[in-house]
Tab-separated table of C-alpha atoms in Angstrom:
chain	number	residue	atom	x	y	z
A	1	MET	CA	167.226	139.353	19.840
A	2	ASP	CA	168.438	138.036	16.303
A	3	ALA	CA	172.250	137.503	18.481
A	4	PHE	CA	170.508	135.128	20.983
A	5	ASP	CA	170.071	131.059	20.990
A	6	PHE	CA	167.361	129.499	20.492
A	7	ASP	CA	166.879	128.985	23.695
A	8	THR	CA	167.063	132.546	24.835
A	9	LEU	CA	164.572	132.977	22.096
A	10	ALA	CA	162.018	130.923	22.677
A	11	VAL	CA	161.637	132.238	26.030
A	12	ARG	CA	162.357	136.111	25.809
A	13	ALA	CA	161.439	137.206	21.802
A	14	GLY	CA	158.607	139.071	21.211
A	15	THR	CA	158.038	140.324	25.135
A	16	GLU	CA	156.401	143.564	25.629
A	17	ARG	CA	155.506	144.964	28.923
A	18	THR	CA	153.030	147.819	30.094
A	19	ASN	CA	153.769	149.808	32.189
A	20	PHE	CA	152.754	147.445	35.295
A	21	ASN	CA	156.340	145.848	33.812
A	22	GLU	CA	154.486	142.351	34.150
A	23	HIS	CA	157.242	139.302	34.246
A	24	SER	CA	154.887	136.831	32.217
A	25	GLU	CA	153.168	138.392	28.514
A	26	ALA	CA	150.498	140.380	29.521
A	27	LEU	CA	146.495	138.695	27.804
A	28	PHE	CA	145.202	141.641	25.878
A	29	LEU	CA	141.080	140.276	26.194
A	30	THR	CA	139.600	143.072	24.425
A	31	SER	CA	138.268	143.013	21.392
A	32	SER	CA	139.040	146.724	20.180
A	33	PHE	CA	141.158	149.837	21.205
A	34	CYS	CA	140.395	153.446	21.960
A	35	PHE	CA	141.922	156.480	20.369
A	36	LYS	CA	142.914	159.817	22.093
A	37	SER	CA	141.349	161.856	19.014
A	38	ALA	CA	139.456	161.189	15.882
A	39	ALA	CA	142.541	161.909	13.810
A	40	GLU	CA	144.400	159.139	16.214
A	41	ALA	CA	141.655	156.721	15.013
A	42	ALA	CA	142.133	157.385	11.665
A	43	GLU	CA	146.092	157.696	11.485
A	44	ARG	CA	145.434	153.541	12.705
A	45	PHE	CA	142.818	152.845	10.426
A	46	ALA	CA	144.939	153.769	7.669
A	47	LYS	CA	147.710	152.443	8.737
A	48	SER	CA	150.167	155.582	8.665
A	49	GLU	CA	150.040	155.162	12.919
A	50	GLU	CA	151.464	152.017	13.940
A	51	GLY	CA	149.422	150.822	16.988
A	52	PHE	CA	146.718	148.592	17.425
A	53	VAL	CA	143.066	149.245	16.272
A	54	TYR	CA	140.524	146.137	16.278
A	55	SER	CA	141.809	142.276	17.266
A	56	ARG	CA	140.254	140.703	14.281
A	57	PHE	CA	143.891	142.409	13.052
A	58	THR	CA	146.318	143.724	15.479
A	59	ASN	CA	146.290	142.436	19.322
A	60	PRO	CA	149.300	142.323	21.129
A	61	THR	CA	149.278	139.253	23.011
A	62	VAL	CA	149.220	138.124	19.435
A	63	SER	CA	151.959	140.439	17.471
A	64	MET	CA	154.518	138.833	20.360
A	65	PHE	CA	153.665	135.790	19.351
A	66	GLN	CA	153.800	136.957	16.165
A	67	ASP	CA	156.785	137.901	16.814
A	68	ARG	CA	158.333	135.004	18.737
A	69	LEU	CA	157.997	132.815	15.998
A	70	ALA	CA	159.747	134.582	13.186
A	71	ALA	CA	162.194	134.660	15.901
A	72	LEU	CA	162.498	131.454	16.362
A	73	GLU	CA	162.113	130.611	11.994
A	74	GLY	CA	164.959	133.030	11.550
A	75	ALA	CA	162.292	135.415	9.328
A	76	GLU	CA	161.355	138.931	9.356
A	77	ALA	CA	158.036	138.749	10.074
A	78	CYS	CA	154.975	136.927	10.666
A	79	MET	CA	151.058	136.620	10.566
A	80	ALA	CA	148.747	134.356	12.624
A	81	THR	CA	145.791	132.328	12.435
A	82	ALA	CA	143.346	130.636	13.740
A	83	SER	CA	144.459	127.517	12.814
A	84	GLY	CA	147.021	125.288	10.642
A	85	MET	CA	144.731	124.813	8.059
A	86	SER	CA	143.484	128.711	8.199
A	87	ALA	CA	147.106	129.750	7.286
A	88	ILE	CA	147.042	127.802	4.689
A	89	MET	CA	144.040	129.327	3.321
A	90	SER	CA	145.665	132.600	3.689
A	91	VAL	CA	149.179	131.994	2.146
A	92	VAL	CA	146.361	131.040	-0.905
A	93	MET	CA	143.802	132.894	-1.029
A	94	SER	CA	146.238	136.226	-0.423
A	95	THR	CA	148.322	134.933	-3.437
A	96	LEU	CA	146.995	133.111	-6.240
A	97	SER	CA	144.182	134.056	-8.501
A	98	ALA	CA	141.696	132.405	-10.991
A	99	GLY	CA	144.059	131.097	-13.874
A	100	ASP	CA	147.208	130.493	-11.766
A	101	HIS	CA	148.681	127.189	-11.030
A	102	LEU	CA	149.796	125.660	-8.150
A	103	VAL	CA	152.423	122.085	-7.843
A	104	SER	CA	152.352	120.585	-4.547
A	105	SER	CA	153.261	117.206	-2.733
A	106	GLN	CA	150.868	114.342	-3.048
A	107	SER	CA	151.486	113.677	0.560
A	108	ILE	CA	150.393	115.982	2.297
A	109	PHE	CA	147.170	116.307	4.874
A	110	GLY	CA	144.079	115.130	4.595
A	111	SER	CA	142.544	118.518	4.521
A	112	THR	CA	145.313	119.707	2.810
A	113	LEU	CA	145.183	117.638	-0.174
A	114	GLN	CA	140.509	118.071	0.305
A	115	MET	CA	141.171	121.926	0.243
A	116	PHE	CA	143.612	122.006	-3.261
A	117	SER	CA	141.246	119.385	-4.997
A	118	ALA	CA	137.551	120.205	-3.719
A	119	ILE	CA	137.475	124.200	-2.546
A	120	PHE	CA	140.415	125.569	-4.128
A	121	SER	CA	139.266	124.437	-7.904
A	122	ARG	CA	135.875	125.561	-7.332
A	123	PHE	CA	137.995	129.101	-7.671
A	124	GLY	CA	140.188	128.000	-10.457
A	125	ILE	CA	142.890	127.861	-8.936
A	126	ARG	CA	144.357	124.507	-10.536
A	127	THR	CA	146.600	122.075	-8.598
A	128	THR	CA	149.240	119.041	-9.285
A	129	PHE	CA	150.530	116.831	-7.130
A	130	VAL	CA	154.042	115.139	-7.172
A	131	ASP	CA	156.151	112.459	-5.760
A	132	PRO	CA	157.989	115.030	-3.017
A	133	SER	CA	160.984	113.343	-3.608
A	134	ASP	CA	161.811	113.086	-7.099
A	135	LEU	CA	163.077	116.661	-8.369
A	136	ASP	CA	162.029	115.365	-11.766
A	137	ALA	CA	158.506	115.443	-11.518
A	138	TRP	CA	158.674	118.722	-10.008
A	139	ARG	CA	159.871	120.878	-12.887
A	140	ALA	CA	157.864	118.537	-14.939
A	141	ALA	CA	154.758	119.877	-13.041
A	142	VAL	CA	155.716	123.111	-13.955
A	143	GLU	CA	153.615	125.502	-16.625
A	144	PRO	CA	153.417	129.149	-17.655
A	145	ASP	CA	151.098	129.749	-14.773
A	146	THR	CA	152.702	128.193	-12.316
A	147	LYS	CA	152.957	130.690	-8.697
A	148	MET	CA	153.020	128.393	-6.292
A	149	PHE	CA	154.875	125.737	-4.680
A	150	PHE	CA	153.737	123.884	-1.695
A	151	LEU	CA	155.531	120.937	-0.091
A	152	GLU	CA	154.893	119.525	3.769
A	153	THR	CA	158.428	117.934	5.098
A	154	PRO	CA	158.324	115.042	6.528
A	155	SER	CA	154.737	114.454	5.180
A	156	ASN	CA	151.538	113.435	7.208
A	157	PRO	CA	151.765	110.610	8.366
A	158	LEU	CA	154.803	108.069	6.378
A	159	THR	CA	157.645	110.562	7.713
A	160	GLU	CA	158.273	111.101	4.017
A	161	VAL	CA	161.006	113.630	4.145
A	162	ALA	CA	161.893	115.892	1.021
A	163	ASP	CA	165.001	117.882	-0.449
A	164	ILE	CA	164.231	121.724	0.891
A	165	ALA	CA	166.767	123.355	-1.113
A	166	ALA	CA	166.696	121.507	-4.046
A	167	ILE	CA	162.528	121.540	-4.703
A	168	GLY	CA	163.428	125.494	-3.688
A	169	SER	CA	165.443	125.809	-6.950
A	170	ILE	CA	163.016	124.560	-8.893
A	171	ALA	CA	160.689	127.475	-7.665
A	172	ARG	CA	162.693	130.313	-7.794
A	173	GLN	CA	163.963	129.204	-11.710
A	174	ALA	CA	159.876	128.851	-12.361
A	175	GLY	CA	159.022	132.440	-10.512
A	176	ALA	CA	156.846	130.463	-7.839
A	177	LEU	CA	156.710	131.161	-4.260
A	178	PHE	CA	157.942	128.024	-2.000
A	179	VAL	CA	155.692	127.384	0.328
A	180	VAL	CA	156.574	124.543	3.466
A	181	ASP	CA	154.425	123.199	6.026
A	182	ASN	CA	156.852	123.648	9.485
A	183	CYS	CA	154.769	121.150	10.609
A	184	PHE	CA	155.926	118.364	12.604
A	185	CYS	CA	159.590	119.544	12.708
A	186	SER	CA	158.804	122.855	14.147
A	187	PRO	CA	162.254	125.256	13.966
A	188	ALA	CA	163.253	123.324	17.213
A	189	LEU	CA	164.826	121.044	14.355
A	190	GLN	CA	164.125	122.285	10.728
A	191	LEU	CA	164.684	125.989	9.768
A	192	PRO	CA	163.297	125.777	6.061
A	193	ILE	CA	163.544	129.335	5.044
A	194	LYS	CA	167.522	129.151	5.495
A	195	LEU	CA	167.198	126.394	3.975
A	196	GLY	CA	165.470	127.888	0.789
A	197	ALA	CA	161.750	128.162	1.802
A	198	ASP	CA	160.346	132.010	1.060
A	199	VAL	CA	157.194	130.983	2.820
A	200	VAL	CA	156.457	129.354	6.115
A	201	VAL	CA	152.940	127.831	7.409
A	202	HIS	CA	152.598	126.254	11.286
A	203	SER	CA	149.528	124.343	12.753
A	204	ALA	CA	150.567	125.970	16.183
A	205	THR	CA	148.232	123.388	17.375
A	206	LYS	CA	150.640	121.021	17.347
A	207	TYR	CA	154.277	121.276	19.127
A	208	LEU	CA	154.497	124.633	19.433
A	209	ASP	CA	151.345	124.262	22.062
A	210	GLY	CA	152.429	121.412	22.746
A	211	GLN	CA	149.968	119.770	24.691
A	212	GLY	CA	146.622	119.783	23.254
A	213	ARG	CA	144.714	123.007	24.768
A	214	VAL	CA	143.781	125.570	21.909
A	215	LEU	CA	143.737	125.693	17.906
A	216	GLY	CA	146.094	128.258	16.096
A	217	GLY	CA	147.744	128.882	12.886
A	218	ALA	CA	150.925	130.866	11.405
A	219	VAL	CA	152.119	132.689	7.876
A	220	VAL	CA	155.829	133.394	8.628
A	221	GLY	CA	157.575	135.207	5.750
A	222	THR	CA	159.853	138.142	4.467
A	223	ARG	CA	158.304	141.519	6.231
A	224	GLU	CA	156.891	143.004	2.479
A	225	TYR	CA	155.453	139.126	1.821
A	226	ILE	CA	152.945	138.866	5.454
A	227	MET	CA	152.815	142.819	6.039
A	228	GLY	CA	151.294	143.043	1.665
A	229	LYS	CA	149.773	139.696	1.340
A	230	ILE	CA	148.861	137.790	4.372
A	231	PHE	CA	148.178	140.874	6.572
A	232	PRO	CA	145.382	142.955	4.118
A	233	PHE	CA	143.663	138.963	3.489
A	234	VAL	CA	143.489	138.098	6.670
A	235	ARG	CA	142.584	141.342	8.561
A	236	SER	CA	139.618	141.951	5.407
A	237	ALA	CA	138.498	137.221	5.900
A	238	GLY	CA	139.422	137.174	9.351
A	239	PRO	CA	140.835	133.992	10.272
A	240	THR	CA	141.625	135.008	13.301
A	241	LEU	CA	143.812	133.674	15.786
A	242	SER	CA	143.319	134.519	19.699
A	243	ALA	CA	144.359	136.338	22.121
A	244	PHE	CA	144.146	133.632	24.547
A	245	ASN	CA	145.697	130.843	21.995
A	246	ALA	CA	148.166	133.408	21.368
A	247	TRP	CA	148.939	133.547	25.082
A	248	VAL	CA	149.003	129.828	25.378
A	249	LEU	CA	151.231	129.167	22.635
A	250	LEU	CA	153.872	131.835	23.888
A	251	LYS	CA	153.902	129.122	27.136
A	252	GLY	CA	154.154	126.272	24.881
A	253	MET	CA	156.915	127.673	22.686
A	254	GLU	CA	159.295	128.121	26.116
A	255	THR	CA	159.768	124.159	26.381
A	256	LEU	CA	159.769	123.706	22.771
A	257	LYS	CA	163.215	122.347	21.777
A	258	LEU	CA	163.014	121.141	25.133
A	259	ARG	CA	160.055	118.783	24.217
A	260	MET	CA	161.278	117.887	21.223
A	261	GLN	CA	164.697	116.736	21.748
A	262	GLN	CA	163.012	114.369	24.443
A	263	GLN	CA	159.616	113.361	22.501
A	264	SER	CA	162.168	112.718	19.424
A	265	ALA	CA	164.472	110.150	21.790
A	266	ASN	CA	161.472	108.164	22.639
A	267	ALA	CA	160.657	107.946	19.147
A	268	LEU	CA	163.716	106.660	17.678
A	269	VAL	CA	163.826	104.392	20.784
A	270	ILE	CA	160.233	102.816	20.467
A	271	ALA	CA	161.060	103.015	16.008
A	272	GLN	CA	163.544	100.300	16.682
A	273	TRP	CA	161.598	98.365	18.777
A	274	LEU	CA	158.977	98.067	16.183
A	275	GLU	CA	161.353	97.738	13.261
A	276	ALA	CA	162.645	94.041	15.214
A	277	HIS	CA	159.003	93.174	15.763
A	278	PRO	CA	157.564	90.554	14.123
A	279	GLY	CA	154.043	91.910	13.129
A	280	ILE	CA	155.233	94.847	11.544
A	281	ALA	CA	155.443	94.698	7.764
A	282	ARG	CA	157.364	98.118	7.652
A	283	VAL	CA	158.658	100.769	10.004
A	284	TYR	CA	158.490	105.221	8.309
A	285	TYR	CA	160.614	106.676	10.366
A	286	PRO	CA	163.309	109.696	9.110
A	287	GLY	CA	165.642	108.480	12.731
A	288	LEU	CA	166.447	105.202	11.082
A	289	PRO	CA	168.794	104.067	8.627
A	290	SER	CA	165.717	102.088	6.855
A	291	HIS	CA	164.050	105.725	5.774
A	292	PRO	CA	164.178	105.737	2.017
A	293	GLN	CA	165.668	109.708	2.902
A	294	HIS	CA	167.529	108.995	6.482
A	295	ALA	CA	170.672	111.067	5.125
A	296	LEU	CA	168.667	113.660	3.657
A	297	ALA	CA	166.603	113.998	7.231
A	298	MET	CA	169.655	114.533	8.699
A	299	ARG	CA	170.807	117.069	6.529
A	300	GLN	CA	168.285	118.779	7.071
A	301	GLN	CA	166.661	118.164	10.264
A	302	SER	CA	168.471	118.082	13.485
A	303	SER	CA	166.610	115.089	14.725
A	304	GLY	CA	164.647	112.184	13.560
A	305	GLY	CA	160.583	114.425	14.776
A	306	ALA	CA	158.535	112.365	17.547
A	307	ILE	CA	155.973	110.850	14.792
A	308	VAL	CA	156.803	107.262	14.048
A	309	ALA	CA	154.053	105.492	11.644
A	310	PHE	CA	153.867	101.767	11.110
A	311	GLU	CA	152.368	99.193	9.070
A	312	VAL	CA	151.060	95.925	10.749
A	313	LYS	CA	150.997	93.053	8.908
A	314	GLY	CA	147.506	91.569	7.001
A	315	ASP	CA	146.663	88.971	4.054
A	316	THR	CA	143.820	91.638	3.114
A	317	PRO	CA	142.806	95.075	3.350
A	318	GLU	CA	140.244	93.953	5.434
A	319	GLN	CA	142.686	91.872	7.565
A	320	GLN	CA	145.236	95.089	8.068
A	321	ARG	CA	142.172	97.035	9.149
A	322	ALA	CA	141.061	94.775	11.993
A	323	ASN	CA	144.819	94.124	12.716
A	324	ALA	CA	145.685	97.452	13.176
A	325	TRP	CA	142.665	98.684	15.191
A	326	ARG	CA	143.539	95.824	17.780
A	327	VAL	CA	146.778	98.011	18.022
A	328	ILE	CA	144.695	100.678	19.160
A	329	ASP	CA	141.743	99.511	21.549
A	330	HIS	CA	144.430	97.879	23.646
A	331	THR	CA	146.533	100.832	23.830
A	332	ARG	CA	145.674	102.031	27.104
A	333	ILE	CA	148.221	105.207	27.638
A	334	CYS	CA	148.264	106.804	23.862
A	335	SER	CA	145.614	108.943	22.824
A	336	ILE	CA	143.066	107.744	20.615
A	337	THR	CA	142.978	111.305	18.394
A	338	GLY	CA	143.363	112.208	15.404
A	339	ASN	CA	145.496	115.007	16.892
A	340	LEU	CA	149.888	115.226	17.148
A	341	GLY	CA	152.407	117.251	19.150
A	342	ASP	CA	151.409	116.557	22.386
A	343	THR	CA	153.215	115.414	25.161
A	344	ARG	CA	150.986	112.673	25.494
A	345	THR	CA	151.468	110.057	22.980
A	346	THR	CA	148.133	109.549	20.726
A	347	ILE	CA	147.637	106.704	18.145
A	348	THR	CA	145.358	106.654	14.410
A	349	HIS	CA	144.276	105.076	11.820
A	350	PRO	CA	145.004	107.516	9.204
A	351	ALA	CA	143.131	105.852	6.671
A	352	SER	CA	139.701	105.966	8.476
A	353	THR	CA	140.340	109.753	10.421
A	354	THR	CA	142.325	111.853	9.212
A	355	HIS	CA	142.946	110.605	5.333
A	356	GLY	CA	139.284	108.970	5.685
A	357	ARG	CA	137.654	111.883	3.702
A	358	ILE	CA	139.902	111.894	-0.171
A	359	THR	CA	139.077	108.674	-2.445
A	360	PRO	CA	140.060	104.769	-1.899
A	361	GLU	CA	142.007	105.928	-5.476
A	362	ALA	CA	144.410	109.080	-4.060
A	363	ARG	CA	144.516	106.605	-0.119
A	364	ALA	CA	146.379	103.831	-2.292
A	365	ALA	CA	148.378	106.487	-4.435
A	366	ALA	CA	149.687	108.224	-0.783
A	367	GLY	CA	150.633	105.101	0.310
A	368	ILE	CA	148.150	104.733	3.422
A	369	THR	CA	147.159	101.130	3.693
A	370	GLU	CA	144.520	99.797	6.058
A	371	GLY	CA	147.439	98.850	8.169
A	372	LEU	CA	148.794	101.925	8.636
A	373	ILE	CA	149.246	103.086	12.009
A	374	ARG	CA	150.310	106.595	12.960
A	375	LEU	CA	152.341	106.993	16.155
A	376	ALA	CA	153.404	110.860	17.735
A	377	VAL	CA	155.654	110.066	20.359
A	378	GLY	CA	155.210	111.861	23.511
A	379	LEU	CA	157.241	112.255	26.709
A	380	GLU	CA	156.135	109.629	28.788
A	381	ASN	CA	159.039	106.668	29.515
A	382	ALA	CA	159.600	105.167	26.106
A	383	ALA	CA	159.094	101.442	28.514
A	384	ASP	CA	156.167	102.063	29.350
A	385	ILE	CA	154.715	103.318	25.354
A	386	ARG	CA	156.526	100.067	24.025
A	387	ALA	CA	154.575	98.006	26.215
A	388	ASP	CA	151.254	99.941	25.689
A	389	LEU	CA	151.559	99.162	21.692
A	390	ALA	CA	152.693	95.100	22.449
A	391	ARG	CA	149.215	94.704	24.353
A	392	GLY	CA	147.809	94.319	20.691
A	393	LEU	CA	150.713	93.637	18.769
A	394	ASP	CA	151.441	90.427	20.631
A	395	ILE	CA	148.400	89.449	20.685
């Protein structure tokens, strides 16, 4: 379905009908599949014959999700996983070995940072963290055993935007696999592979579902990489996406672009209002001209996205935290939760939640202050969201 528009692919791509000719995608809640003969079973297990074997690594509903996401990302293939973190784990564990070196943006999700610095290091995989917007830092970090670049853009939670094409060029010169986390934008707003990424990872839990219902993840790339590296790892290690979750995600992707367009429009309204508020020290939103990478964001994204981060004022870190918690605690519409990408607006204090497990020094290096609040804007009326935030800001 390569010739069709994104909107059509989001609804139709990957759909396979059974003999019953169902209109909605079928949900295959089965752990295994039967064979006509011992010979067919042997061929399926050896992968010499196409077909489904065991839902840890092959399931028709999951395959439909994989095919649809690959089509939306403009990629050849996709492997689904149980969560976004298991997608990242699958990429690193299937691609790198002890002694290999990874160059990563320092502005990444707290769990990703924890995995790179505290878990993979135990297995001899070294990571150098760099400023995502400093191209010279990416170049300087390359070593003879550098095998992978990892980038999250926009970043969590400060919405820093990095130049995918430029970093991809550096990665190719270094002979390193370039992996981009496209969670914040989704393929509705950004297509990293067309900009030079080799691999895209997703927390499908976020915008691909869009309604806070299920966990899921995915790795997208060339057929050779997905089937040669990721598939064998997932088959053996088992970080598997359930068929039910895949079915829910298929339904979510049908409205992905519509949701993201409206949520982005709402986010811009909120960001503009926050920037003018006397109680706010700074607003981080790529759609604002004041954002350091605004021009870059407008080149490689179709909008600013739905995440707005902002710092409340305060004379000390303790006062900043108190003021931030006051804003959060006075909301009545916004959901206080660490998740994002929902149709419902969510609000959180990154320093004590999503990035609470990393060291204070690492938080400071990443620019995550005690006054920082992350707002994932949903589909509520923008004026109602403003009024909800004003309850705590205007005290």
